[in-house]
Tab-separated table of C-alpha atoms in Angstrom:
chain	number	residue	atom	x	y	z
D	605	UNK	CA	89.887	109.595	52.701
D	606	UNK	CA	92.685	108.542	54.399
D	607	UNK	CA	96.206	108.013	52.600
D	608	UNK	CA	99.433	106.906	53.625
D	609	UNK	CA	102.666	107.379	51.806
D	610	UNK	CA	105.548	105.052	51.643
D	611	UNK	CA	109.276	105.673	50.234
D	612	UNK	CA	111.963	103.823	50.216
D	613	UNK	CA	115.805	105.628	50.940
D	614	UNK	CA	118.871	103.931	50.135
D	615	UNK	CA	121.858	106.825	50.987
D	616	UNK	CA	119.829	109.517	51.153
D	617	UNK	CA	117.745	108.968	48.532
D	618	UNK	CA	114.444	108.227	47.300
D	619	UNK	CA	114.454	105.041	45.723
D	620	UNK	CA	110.428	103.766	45.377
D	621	UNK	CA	107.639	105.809	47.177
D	622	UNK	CA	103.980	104.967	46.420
D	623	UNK	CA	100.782	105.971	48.096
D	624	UNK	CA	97.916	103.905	49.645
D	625	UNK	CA	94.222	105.289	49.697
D	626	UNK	CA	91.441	103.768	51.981
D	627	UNK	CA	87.738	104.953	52.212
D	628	UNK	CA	86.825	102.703	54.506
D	629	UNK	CA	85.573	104.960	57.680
D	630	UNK	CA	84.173	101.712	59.178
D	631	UNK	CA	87.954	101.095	59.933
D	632	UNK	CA	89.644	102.421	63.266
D	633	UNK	CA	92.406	104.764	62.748
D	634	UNK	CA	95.099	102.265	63.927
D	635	UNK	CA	93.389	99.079	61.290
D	636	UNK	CA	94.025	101.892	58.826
D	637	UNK	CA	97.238	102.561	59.207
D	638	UNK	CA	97.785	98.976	59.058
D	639	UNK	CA	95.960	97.830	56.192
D	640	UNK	CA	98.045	100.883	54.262
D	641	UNK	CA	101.269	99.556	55.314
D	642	UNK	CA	99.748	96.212	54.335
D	643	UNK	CA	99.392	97.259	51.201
D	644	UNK	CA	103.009	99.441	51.033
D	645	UNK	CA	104.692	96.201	51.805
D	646	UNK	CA	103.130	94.452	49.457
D	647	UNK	CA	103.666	96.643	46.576
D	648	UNK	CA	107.368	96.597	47.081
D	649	UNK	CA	107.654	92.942	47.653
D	650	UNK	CA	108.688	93.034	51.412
D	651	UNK	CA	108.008	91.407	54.946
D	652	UNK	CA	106.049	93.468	57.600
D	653	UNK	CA	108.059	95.508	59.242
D	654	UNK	CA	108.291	94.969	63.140
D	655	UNK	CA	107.011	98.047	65.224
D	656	UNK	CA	109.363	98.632	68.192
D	657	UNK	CA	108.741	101.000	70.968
D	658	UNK	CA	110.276	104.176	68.920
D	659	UNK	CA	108.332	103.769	65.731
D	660	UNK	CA	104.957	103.852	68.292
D	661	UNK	CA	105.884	107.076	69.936
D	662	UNK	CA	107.491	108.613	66.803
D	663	UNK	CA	104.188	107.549	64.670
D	664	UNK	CA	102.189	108.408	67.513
D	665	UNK	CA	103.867	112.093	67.426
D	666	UNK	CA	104.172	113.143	64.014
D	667	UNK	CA	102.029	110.504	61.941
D	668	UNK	CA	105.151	109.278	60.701
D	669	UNK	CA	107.956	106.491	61.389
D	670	UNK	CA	111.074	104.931	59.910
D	671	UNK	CA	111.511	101.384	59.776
D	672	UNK	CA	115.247	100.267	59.288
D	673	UNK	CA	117.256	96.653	59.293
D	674	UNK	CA	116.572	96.371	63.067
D	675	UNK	CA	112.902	96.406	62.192
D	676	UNK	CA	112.805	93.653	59.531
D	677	UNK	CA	113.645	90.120	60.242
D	678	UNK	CA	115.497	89.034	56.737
D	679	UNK	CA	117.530	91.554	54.809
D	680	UNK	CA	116.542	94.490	53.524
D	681	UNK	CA	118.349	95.878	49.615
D	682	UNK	CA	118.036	99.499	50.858
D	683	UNK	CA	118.408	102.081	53.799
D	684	UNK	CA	114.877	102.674	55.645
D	685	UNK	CA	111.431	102.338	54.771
D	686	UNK	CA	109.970	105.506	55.858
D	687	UNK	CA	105.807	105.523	55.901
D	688	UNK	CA	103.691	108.468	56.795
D	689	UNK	CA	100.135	109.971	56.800
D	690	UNK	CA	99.199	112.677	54.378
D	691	UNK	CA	95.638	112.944	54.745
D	692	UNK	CA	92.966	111.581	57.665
């Protein structure tokens, strides 16, 4: 099963977090990861985030990113939207 978690910081805290489950093995790892921030965004009512060049090789890494203002094109109520794999 593969699960992605999602939180939500506003000054160094943890204001929402939620996690996404998808059995679907039919999937490629990267439609995955997709589909669970999909769903993330979704949950807490918010645009797709935009995935510049650092979130790639950070996610690419560590299984893990940080999307902040720069990464969202209207305004965002909090700090960073931080997603990140727990389980492949």
């Amino acid at each position: 099963m593969f699960r992605m978690w999602g939180k939500i910081w506003k000054n160094n805290r943890l204001i929402r977090d939620t996690t996404v489950q998808i059995s679907d093995y039919s999937l490629s790892r990267t439609s995955m990861v997709f589909q669970a921030l999909d769903e993330i965004c979704y949950e807490f009512d918010l645009s797709k985030p935009i995935w510049l060049d650092v979130n790639i090789s950070e996610f690419q890494r560590v299984a893990k990113t940080k999307f902040v203002q720069d990464n969202f094109i209207e305004q965002i109520p909090f700090d960073s939207l931080e997603i990140q794999v727990i389980e492949e």
